[in-house]
Amino acid sequence: MPFCLSLPNSRISPLLRHATPIRCQSARVIFAGESNMAANSLRVAAAQMTSINDLAANFATCSRLVKEAAAAGAKLICFPESFSFIGAKDGDSLKIAQPLDGPILQQYCSLARESGIWLSLGGFQEKGSDDEHLFNTHVVVDDAGNIRSTYRKIHLFDVDIPGGRAYNEGSFTEPGKNVVATDSPVGRLGLTVCYDLRFPELYQQLRFQHEAQVLLVPAAFTKVTGLAHWEILLRARAIETQCYVIAAAQAGQHNDKRESHGETLIIDPWGAVVGRLPDRLSTGIAIADIDLSLIDSVREKMPIAKHRKPVEFWKSASL
């Protein structure tokens, strides 16, 4: 039986170097943890999909992936930014935006309850303070179908991509103002969305002020920026915070105007990739085990929390 993934030994964390890969099932993969990890390990799944301007079709895809994750023993499945809808033209997202207690999100809450699994729903189009704006909201739902936490994307993507199209998320999206972390069965989660990835100070806050252990980065990175920076940035955030990073990604061609990089990844606190799909554009789930004792071990052996300087130090040190 061929394995789904092969990484050079130097790219695999010491904890997983002797792990046994699980076999492929459709687009699924990655590592099943070592047997001696069982007591401290908690299984997670990260979804990869190509959302379109069809709420029902996207929900059907999410439902299938949730069932796969639950069958694999995952306690949490993470979905990418705009999991429920990506419009074909400007203004489509505003038209379908709803409050968190509206029927779109409540359908996903029911899915979590029926499947007995936590959901990270990154990048839901939450209705804003007026008809011209929405919030790009990361919602965490528990296995009873209750909304446990919400984070509204702080950094909005107003960028003219070299060789590509211009994006102006701020023209229709209200920025969030709060840093958010929440407890879960797989550790303390730090919530972010997509473009936030380029701002390490947010992740520093999540680790050192909010005690995050697992950083969630649901995204719809563009093809150009994803090829250049996606994995590098994710591994940097994992290394500098000594946290697991779960990055669920949109992938492929959504419509005539929009294409996403894909490459869903799960990264350990030493910066090693421990979960990825064999095809960066396919629809499926990557599965990996979160080992909380590995987080403790890395932080003990490389005690950056003790060595980092407070904000006041840098103010006085600046000339």
mmCIF file of C-alpha atoms in Angstrom:
data_model
loop_
_atom_site.group_PDB
_atom_site.id
_atom_site.type_symbol
_atom_site.label_atom_id
_atom_site.label_comp_id
_atom_site.label_asym_id
_atom_site.label_seq_id
_atom_site.Cartn_x
_atom_site.Cartn_y
_atom_site.Cartn_z
ATOM 1 C CA MET A 1 0.000 0.000 0.000
ATOM 2 C CA PRO A 2 1.671 3.287 -1.057
ATOM 3 C CA PHE A 3 1.957 6.055 1.520
ATOM 4 C CA CYS A 4 0.378 9.433 0.909
ATOM 5 C CA LEU A 5 3.316 11.564 1.935
ATOM 6 C CA SER A 6 7.063 11.314 1.996
ATOM 7 C CA LEU A 7 9.189 14.003 3.632
ATOM 8 C CA PRO A 8 12.967 14.118 4.002
ATOM 9 C CA ASN A 9 14.004 12.983 7.470
ATOM 10 C CA SER A 10 15.346 16.457 8.259
ATOM 11 C CA ARG A 11 11.919 17.989 7.658
ATOM 12 C CA ILE A 12 10.127 15.728 10.137
ATOM 13 C CA SER A 13 9.993 16.609 13.808
ATOM 14 C CA PRO A 14 11.788 14.199 16.163
ATOM 15 C CA LEU A 15 8.432 13.200 17.615
ATOM 16 C CA LEU A 16 7.146 11.983 14.253
ATOM 17 C CA ARG A 17 10.336 10.681 12.676
ATOM 18 C CA HIS A 18 9.292 7.087 13.336
ATOM 19 C CA ALA A 19 5.566 7.615 12.883
ATOM 20 C CA THR A 20 3.609 5.403 10.536
ATOM 21 C CA PRO A 21 1.809 7.220 7.705
ATOM 22 C CA ILE A 22 -1.836 6.308 7.280
ATOM 23 C CA ARG A 23 -2.957 5.182 3.862
ATOM 24 C CA CYS A 24 -4.713 7.420 1.371
ATOM 25 C CA GLN A 25 -8.475 7.518 1.186
ATOM 26 C CA SER A 26 -9.558 9.736 -1.680
ATOM 27 C CA ALA A 27 -7.646 12.978 -1.006
ATOM 28 C CA ARG A 28 -6.920 12.256 2.656
ATOM 29 C CA VAL A 29 -3.655 11.601 4.406
ATOM 30 C CA ILE A 30 -0.848 12.179 6.689
ATOM 31 C CA PHE A 31 0.579 10.799 9.861
ATOM 32 C CA ALA A 32 -1.009 8.637 12.472
ATOM 33 C CA GLY A 33 0.853 9.231 15.723
ATOM 34 C CA GLU A 34 3.139 6.787 17.453
ATOM 35 C CA SER A 35 1.401 4.428 19.843
ATOM 36 C CA ASN A 36 3.262 5.887 22.829
ATOM 37 C CA MET A 37 1.785 9.309 22.018
ATOM 38 C CA ALA A 38 -1.802 8.187 22.543
ATOM 39 C CA ALA A 39 -2.201 9.460 26.089
ATOM 40 C CA ASN A 40 -1.130 13.001 25.175
ATOM 41 C CA SER A 41 -2.309 13.212 21.573
ATOM 42 C CA LEU A 42 -5.486 14.753 20.255
ATOM 43 C CA ARG A 43 -6.441 14.271 16.631
ATOM 44 C CA VAL A 44 -7.345 17.227 14.422
ATOM 45 C CA ALA A 45 -8.322 17.635 10.784
ATOM 46 C CA ALA A 46 -7.756 20.539 8.402
ATOM 47 C CA ALA A 47 -9.994 20.876 5.360
ATOM 48 C CA GLN A 48 -9.106 21.942 1.854
ATOM 49 C CA MET A 49 -11.881 22.903 -0.561
ATOM 50 C CA THR A 50 -12.897 25.136 -3.450
ATOM 51 C CA SER A 51 -15.887 27.188 -2.319
ATOM 52 C CA ILE A 52 -18.176 28.715 -4.942
ATOM 53 C CA ASN A 53 -21.204 31.013 -5.034
ATOM 54 C CA ASP A 54 -23.555 28.194 -3.992
ATOM 55 C CA LEU A 55 -24.348 27.923 -0.278
ATOM 56 C CA ALA A 56 -25.931 24.471 -0.581
ATOM 57 C CA ALA A 57 -23.063 22.993 -2.591
ATOM 58 C CA ASN A 58 -20.478 24.323 -0.140
ATOM 59 C CA PHE A 59 -22.434 22.961 2.821
ATOM 60 C CA ALA A 60 -22.603 19.547 1.152
ATOM 61 C CA THR A 61 -18.822 19.553 0.735
ATOM 62 C CA CYS A 62 -18.288 20.610 4.349
ATOM 63 C CA SER A 63 -20.710 17.946 5.565
ATOM 64 C CA ARG A 64 -18.805 15.223 3.734
ATOM 65 C CA LEU A 65 -15.478 16.390 5.138
ATOM 66 C CA VAL A 66 -16.892 16.604 8.661
ATOM 67 C CA LYS A 67 -18.044 12.989 8.424
ATOM 68 C CA GLU A 68 -14.590 11.916 7.203
ATOM 69 C CA ALA A 69 -12.903 13.764 10.053
ATOM 70 C CA ALA A 70 -15.245 12.335 12.675
ATOM 71 C CA ALA A 71 -14.743 8.801 11.314
ATOM 72 C CA ALA A 72 -10.958 9.306 11.589
ATOM 73 C CA GLY A 73 -11.306 10.207 15.263
ATOM 74 C CA ALA A 74 -10.700 13.948 14.978
ATOM 75 C CA LYS A 75 -11.918 16.136 17.833
ATOM 76 C CA LEU A 76 -11.748 19.307 15.714
ATOM 77 C CA ILE A 77 -11.963 20.045 12.006
ATOM 78 C CA CYS A 78 -10.831 23.410 10.667
ATOM 79 C CA PHE A 79 -12.328 24.943 7.525
ATOM 80 C CA PRO A 80 -10.806 27.689 5.357
ATOM 81 C CA GLU A 81 -11.775 31.314 5.034
ATOM 82 C CA SER A 82 -15.054 31.814 3.116
ATOM 83 C CA PHE A 83 -15.922 28.137 3.591
ATOM 84 C CA SER A 84 -19.652 28.757 3.106
ATOM 85 C CA PHE A 85 -19.526 31.139 0.129
ATOM 86 C CA ILE A 86 -17.234 32.833 -2.382
ATOM 87 C CA GLY A 87 -19.037 35.224 -4.685
ATOM 88 C CA ALA A 88 -18.621 35.345 -8.431
ATOM 89 C CA LYS A 89 -18.777 39.132 -8.549
ATOM 90 C CA ASP A 90 -18.371 42.150 -6.308
ATOM 91 C CA GLY A 91 -21.199 42.602 -3.836
ATOM 92 C CA ASP A 92 -22.254 38.952 -3.698
ATOM 93 C CA SER A 93 -20.869 38.442 -0.191
ATOM 94 C CA LEU A 94 -22.786 41.427 1.168
ATOM 95 C CA LYS A 95 -26.008 40.031 -0.243
ATOM 96 C CA ILE A 96 -25.707 36.717 1.601
ATOM 97 C CA ALA A 97 -24.206 38.071 4.862
ATOM 98 C CA GLN A 98 -26.177 37.045 7.941
ATOM 99 C CA PRO A 99 -25.964 37.416 11.727
ATOM 100 C CA LEU A 100 -24.427 34.530 13.649
ATOM 101 C CA ASP A 101 -27.865 33.290 14.692
ATOM 102 C CA GLY A 102 -29.054 33.234 11.079
ATOM 103 C CA PRO A 103 -29.883 30.026 9.172
ATOM 104 C CA ILE A 104 -26.539 29.699 7.354
ATOM 105 C CA LEU A 105 -24.350 29.429 10.429
ATOM 106 C CA GLN A 106 -26.980 27.585 12.443
ATOM 107 C CA GLN A 107 -26.890 24.853 9.793
ATOM 108 C CA TYR A 108 -23.206 24.377 10.579
ATOM 109 C CA CYS A 109 -23.937 24.381 14.316
ATOM 110 C CA SER A 110 -26.393 21.548 13.730
ATOM 111 C CA LEU A 111 -23.749 19.707 11.701
ATOM 112 C CA ALA A 112 -21.285 19.955 14.610
ATOM 113 C CA ARG A 113 -23.895 18.656 17.063
ATOM 114 C CA GLU A 114 -25.014 15.781 14.841
ATOM 115 C CA SER A 115 -21.428 14.735 14.101
ATOM 116 C CA GLY A 116 -20.093 15.207 17.647
ATOM 117 C CA ILE A 117 -17.095 17.276 16.550
ATOM 118 C CA TRP A 118 -15.799 20.812 17.068
ATOM 119 C CA LEU A 119 -15.709 23.113 14.040
ATOM 120 C CA SER A 120 -13.381 26.003 13.264
ATOM 121 C CA LEU A 121 -15.270 28.050 10.686
ATOM 122 C CA GLY A 122 -12.831 30.648 9.504
ATOM 123 C CA GLY A 123 -14.096 33.585 7.531
ATOM 124 C CA PHE A 124 -17.890 33.584 7.809
ATOM 125 C CA GLN A 125 -19.668 36.537 6.210
ATOM 126 C CA GLU A 126 -21.273 38.019 9.332
ATOM 127 C CA LYS A 127 -23.682 40.907 8.769
ATOM 128 C CA GLY A 128 -22.052 44.223 9.658
ATOM 129 C CA SER A 129 -23.296 47.362 11.363
ATOM 130 C CA ASP A 130 -24.909 48.565 8.106
ATOM 131 C CA ASP A 131 -25.961 47.171 4.733
ATOM 132 C CA GLU A 132 -22.688 48.231 3.117
ATOM 133 C CA HIS A 133 -20.391 46.216 5.389
ATOM 134 C CA LEU A 134 -19.838 42.773 6.841
ATOM 135 C CA PHE A 135 -17.410 41.192 9.305
ATOM 136 C CA ASN A 136 -15.004 38.450 8.230
ATOM 137 C CA THR A 137 -15.601 36.300 11.289
ATOM 138 C CA HIS A 138 -13.837 33.174 12.519
ATOM 139 C CA VAL A 139 -16.356 31.113 14.489
ATOM 140 C CA VAL A 140 -15.565 28.169 16.783
ATOM 141 C CA VAL A 141 -18.458 25.774 17.390
ATOM 142 C CA ASP A 142 -18.324 22.979 19.976
ATOM 143 C CA ASP A 143 -19.547 19.415 19.591
ATOM 144 C CA ALA A 144 -22.898 20.330 21.132
ATOM 145 C CA GLY A 145 -23.494 22.904 18.403
ATOM 146 C CA ASN A 146 -22.847 25.950 20.588
ATOM 147 C CA ILE A 147 -20.808 28.928 19.401
ATOM 148 C CA ARG A 148 -17.851 29.006 21.792
ATOM 149 C CA SER A 149 -15.926 31.959 20.415
ATOM 150 C CA THR A 150 -15.784 34.459 17.561
ATOM 151 C CA TYR A 151 -12.953 36.530 16.146
ATOM 152 C CA ARG A 152 -13.427 39.298 13.597
ATOM 153 C CA LYS A 153 -10.519 39.633 11.160
ATOM 154 C CA ILE A 154 -8.338 42.583 12.139
ATOM 155 C CA HIS A 155 -6.060 42.988 9.107
ATOM 156 C CA LEU A 156 -8.017 43.532 5.885
ATOM 157 C CA PHE A 157 -6.620 42.600 2.483
ATOM 158 C CA ASP A 158 -6.348 45.849 0.517
ATOM 159 C CA VAL A 159 -3.592 44.836 -1.882
ATOM 160 C CA ASP A 160 -2.788 45.139 -5.577
ATOM 161 C CA ILE A 161 -1.207 41.763 -6.374
ATOM 162 C CA PRO A 162 1.784 42.028 -8.756
ATOM 163 C CA GLY A 163 0.729 40.408 -12.007
ATOM 164 C CA GLY A 164 -2.742 39.789 -10.645
ATOM 165 C CA ARG A 165 -5.913 41.526 -9.583
ATOM 166 C CA ALA A 166 -6.471 44.205 -6.964
ATOM 167 C CA TYR A 167 -8.270 43.350 -3.732
ATOM 168 C CA ASN A 168 -10.066 45.886 -1.563
ATOM 169 C CA GLU A 169 -11.533 43.966 1.346
ATOM 170 C CA GLY A 170 -11.739 47.119 3.440
ATOM 171 C CA SER A 171 -14.306 48.653 1.093
ATOM 172 C CA PHE A 172 -17.000 46.270 2.346
ATOM 173 C CA THR A 173 -15.563 44.743 5.552
ATOM 174 C CA GLU A 174 -15.354 46.216 9.032
ATOM 175 C CA PRO A 175 -12.103 45.347 10.837
ATOM 176 C CA GLY A 176 -12.192 43.556 14.153
ATOM 177 C CA LYS A 177 -10.685 45.042 17.294
ATOM 178 C CA ASN A 178 -10.127 42.115 19.666
ATOM 179 C CA VAL A 179 -7.511 39.386 20.045
ATOM 180 C CA VAL A 180 -9.301 36.097 20.753
ATOM 181 C CA ALA A 181 -8.251 32.755 22.229
ATOM 182 C CA THR A 182 -10.506 29.982 23.496
ATOM 183 C CA ASP A 183 -10.148 26.608 25.206
ATOM 184 C CA SER A 184 -10.979 23.414 23.322
ATOM 185 C CA PRO A 185 -10.466 19.641 23.621
ATOM 186 C CA VAL A 186 -7.233 19.958 21.587
ATOM 187 C CA GLY A 187 -5.723 22.808 23.580
ATOM 188 C CA ARG A 188 -6.075 26.549 23.796
ATOM 189 C CA LEU A 189 -6.833 27.941 20.353
ATOM 190 C CA GLY A 190 -5.625 31.277 18.987
ATOM 191 C CA LEU A 191 -7.978 32.602 16.298
ATOM 192 C CA THR A 192 -6.834 34.479 13.196
ATOM 193 C CA VAL A 193 -7.831 34.760 9.520
ATOM 194 C CA CYS A 194 -5.713 34.718 6.329
ATOM 195 C CA TYR A 195 -3.965 38.118 5.866
ATOM 196 C CA ASP A 196 -3.421 38.272 9.640
ATOM 197 C CA LEU A 197 -0.611 35.779 8.978
ATOM 198 C CA ARG A 198 1.683 38.595 7.812
ATOM 199 C CA PHE A 199 1.483 40.394 11.170
ATOM 200 C CA PRO A 200 3.513 38.432 13.734
ATOM 201 C CA GLU A 201 2.632 40.741 16.609
ATOM 202 C CA LEU A 202 -0.900 39.260 16.648
ATOM 203 C CA TYR A 203 0.526 35.769 17.087
ATOM 204 C CA GLN A 204 2.914 37.015 19.773
ATOM 205 C CA GLN A 205 -0.105 38.369 21.635
ATOM 206 C CA LEU A 206 -1.930 35.060 21.278
ATOM 207 C CA ARG A 207 1.019 33.077 22.638
ATOM 208 C CA PHE A 208 2.384 35.305 25.372
ATOM 209 C CA GLN A 209 -0.692 37.237 26.527
ATOM 210 C CA HIS A 210 -3.456 34.711 25.807
ATOM 211 C CA GLU A 211 -1.534 31.450 26.340
ATOM 212 C CA ALA A 212 -2.453 29.884 22.988
ATOM 213 C CA GLN A 213 -1.157 26.401 22.198
ATOM 214 C CA VAL A 214 -2.681 25.925 18.743
ATOM 215 C CA LEU A 215 -2.912 28.767 16.221
ATOM 216 C CA LEU A 216 -5.661 28.582 13.598
ATOM 217 C CA VAL A 217 -5.072 30.257 10.227
ATOM 218 C CA PRO A 218 -8.041 29.680 7.899
ATOM 219 C CA ALA A 219 -7.187 31.278 4.580
ATOM 220 C CA ALA A 220 -7.854 31.920 0.915
ATOM 221 C CA PHE A 221 -4.342 32.969 -0.115
ATOM 222 C CA THR A 222 -3.998 34.048 -3.727
ATOM 223 C CA LYS A 223 -2.069 31.818 -6.107
ATOM 224 C CA VAL A 224 0.763 34.367 -6.505
ATOM 225 C CA THR A 225 1.281 35.143 -2.812
ATOM 226 C CA GLY A 226 0.705 31.555 -1.755
ATOM 227 C CA LEU A 227 3.427 30.157 -3.994
ATOM 228 C CA ALA A 228 5.853 32.750 -2.669
ATOM 229 C CA HIS A 229 5.079 32.982 1.034
ATOM 230 C CA TRP A 230 2.376 30.629 2.407
ATOM 231 C CA GLU A 231 4.409 27.778 3.925
ATOM 232 C CA ILE A 232 7.296 30.036 4.953
ATOM 233 C CA LEU A 233 5.037 32.350 6.943
ATOM 234 C CA LEU A 234 3.152 29.496 8.601
ATOM 235 C CA ARG A 235 6.299 27.720 9.712
ATOM 236 C CA ALA A 236 7.725 31.016 10.997
ATOM 237 C CA ARG A 237 4.629 31.637 13.115
ATOM 238 C CA ALA A 238 4.876 28.111 14.552
ATOM 239 C CA ILE A 239 8.586 28.430 15.368
ATOM 240 C CA GLU A 240 8.464 31.898 16.909
ATOM 241 C CA THR A 241 5.437 31.105 19.100
ATOM 242 C CA GLN A 242 6.227 27.419 19.767
ATOM 243 C CA CYS A 243 2.638 26.548 18.913
ATOM 244 C CA TYR A 244 0.981 24.119 16.556
ATOM 245 C CA VAL A 245 -0.402 25.877 13.482
ATOM 246 C CA ILE A 246 -3.442 24.564 11.619
ATOM 247 C CA ALA A 247 -3.910 26.286 8.270
ATOM 248 C CA ALA A 248 -7.006 25.246 6.326
ATOM 249 C CA ALA A 249 -6.884 26.590 2.788
ATOM 250 C CA GLN A 250 -9.125 27.417 -0.124
ATOM 251 C CA ALA A 251 -7.757 25.804 -3.282
ATOM 252 C CA GLY A 252 -8.104 26.189 -7.030
ATOM 253 C CA GLN A 253 -10.400 28.112 -9.347
ATOM 254 C CA HIS A 254 -13.525 29.545 -7.681
ATOM 255 C CA ASN A 255 -14.722 31.528 -10.683
ATOM 256 C CA ASP A 256 -13.354 33.442 -13.676
ATOM 257 C CA LYS A 257 -11.758 36.098 -11.465
ATOM 258 C CA ARG A 258 -10.528 34.265 -8.400
ATOM 259 C CA GLU A 259 -8.061 31.444 -7.773
ATOM 260 C CA SER A 260 -6.615 30.285 -4.448
ATOM 261 C CA HIS A 261 -3.245 28.711 -3.698
ATOM 262 C CA GLY A 262 -4.432 25.797 -1.544
ATOM 263 C CA GLU A 263 -1.868 23.680 0.369
ATOM 264 C CA THR A 264 -3.602 23.015 3.673
ATOM 265 C CA LEU A 265 -0.939 22.436 6.350
ATOM 266 C CA ILE A 266 -0.576 21.346 9.964
ATOM 267 C CA ILE A 267 2.721 22.365 11.566
ATOM 268 C CA ASP A 268 4.192 21.405 14.933
ATOM 269 C CA PRO A 269 5.810 23.800 17.460
ATOM 270 C CA TRP A 270 9.289 22.954 16.161
ATOM 271 C CA GLY A 271 8.242 24.168 12.704
ATOM 272 C CA ALA A 272 7.939 20.765 11.021
ATOM 273 C CA VAL A 273 5.055 20.045 8.663
ATOM 274 C CA VAL A 274 3.172 17.083 10.150
ATOM 275 C CA GLY A 275 0.052 17.222 8.000
ATOM 276 C CA ARG A 276 -0.593 18.048 4.359
ATOM 277 C CA LEU A 277 -2.607 16.693 1.457
ATOM 278 C CA PRO A 278 -0.765 14.971 -1.398
ATOM 279 C CA ASP A 279 -2.306 17.456 -3.855
ATOM 280 C CA ARG A 280 -2.375 21.129 -2.861
ATOM 281 C CA LEU A 281 -5.503 21.733 -4.983
ATOM 282 C CA SER A 282 -7.647 18.708 -4.148
ATOM 283 C CA THR A 283 -10.654 18.671 -1.840
ATOM 284 C CA GLY A 284 -10.049 16.634 1.292
ATOM 285 C CA ILE A 285 -8.685 16.656 4.825
ATOM 286 C CA ALA A 286 -5.244 16.455 6.358
ATOM 287 C CA ILE A 287 -5.090 14.711 9.714
ATOM 288 C CA ALA A 288 -2.486 14.990 12.468
ATOM 289 C CA ASP A 289 -2.178 14.503 16.209
ATOM 290 C CA ILE A 290 -1.710 17.432 18.565
ATOM 291 C CA ASP A 291 0.674 16.383 21.351
ATOM 292 C CA LEU A 292 0.459 18.890 24.179
ATOM 293 C CA SER A 293 3.548 17.384 25.844
ATOM 294 C CA LEU A 294 5.583 18.289 22.745
ATOM 295 C CA ILE A 295 4.564 21.928 23.187
ATOM 296 C CA ASP A 296 5.758 21.819 26.791
ATOM 297 C CA SER A 297 9.010 20.110 25.801
ATOM 298 C CA VAL A 298 9.857 22.606 23.057
ATOM 299 C CA ARG A 299 9.097 25.559 25.306
ATOM 300 C CA GLU A 300 11.173 24.121 28.144
ATOM 301 C CA LYS A 301 14.207 23.414 25.972
ATOM 302 C CA MET A 302 14.024 26.747 24.122
ATOM 303 C CA PRO A 303 12.670 29.113 26.839
ATOM 304 C CA ILE A 304 11.933 32.170 24.730
ATOM 305 C CA ALA A 305 9.111 33.226 27.071
ATOM 306 C CA LYS A 306 11.758 33.884 29.735
ATOM 307 C CA HIS A 307 14.197 35.563 27.373
ATOM 308 C CA ARG A 308 11.923 37.917 25.459
ATOM 309 C CA LYS A 309 12.008 41.598 26.374
ATOM 310 C CA PRO A 310 8.947 43.570 27.505
ATOM 311 C CA VAL A 311 7.561 46.405 25.406
ATOM 312 C CA GLU A 312 9.010 48.932 27.834
ATOM 313 C CA PHE A 313 12.539 47.674 27.121
ATOM 314 C CA TRP A 314 12.242 48.447 23.418
ATOM 315 C CA LYS A 315 10.859 51.914 24.083
ATOM 316 C CA SER A 316 13.843 52.829 26.224
ATOM 317 C CA ALA A 317 16.298 51.070 23.880
ATOM 318 C CA SER A 318 15.197 53.046 20.824
ATOM 319 C CA LEU A 319 17.496 55.959 19.916
#
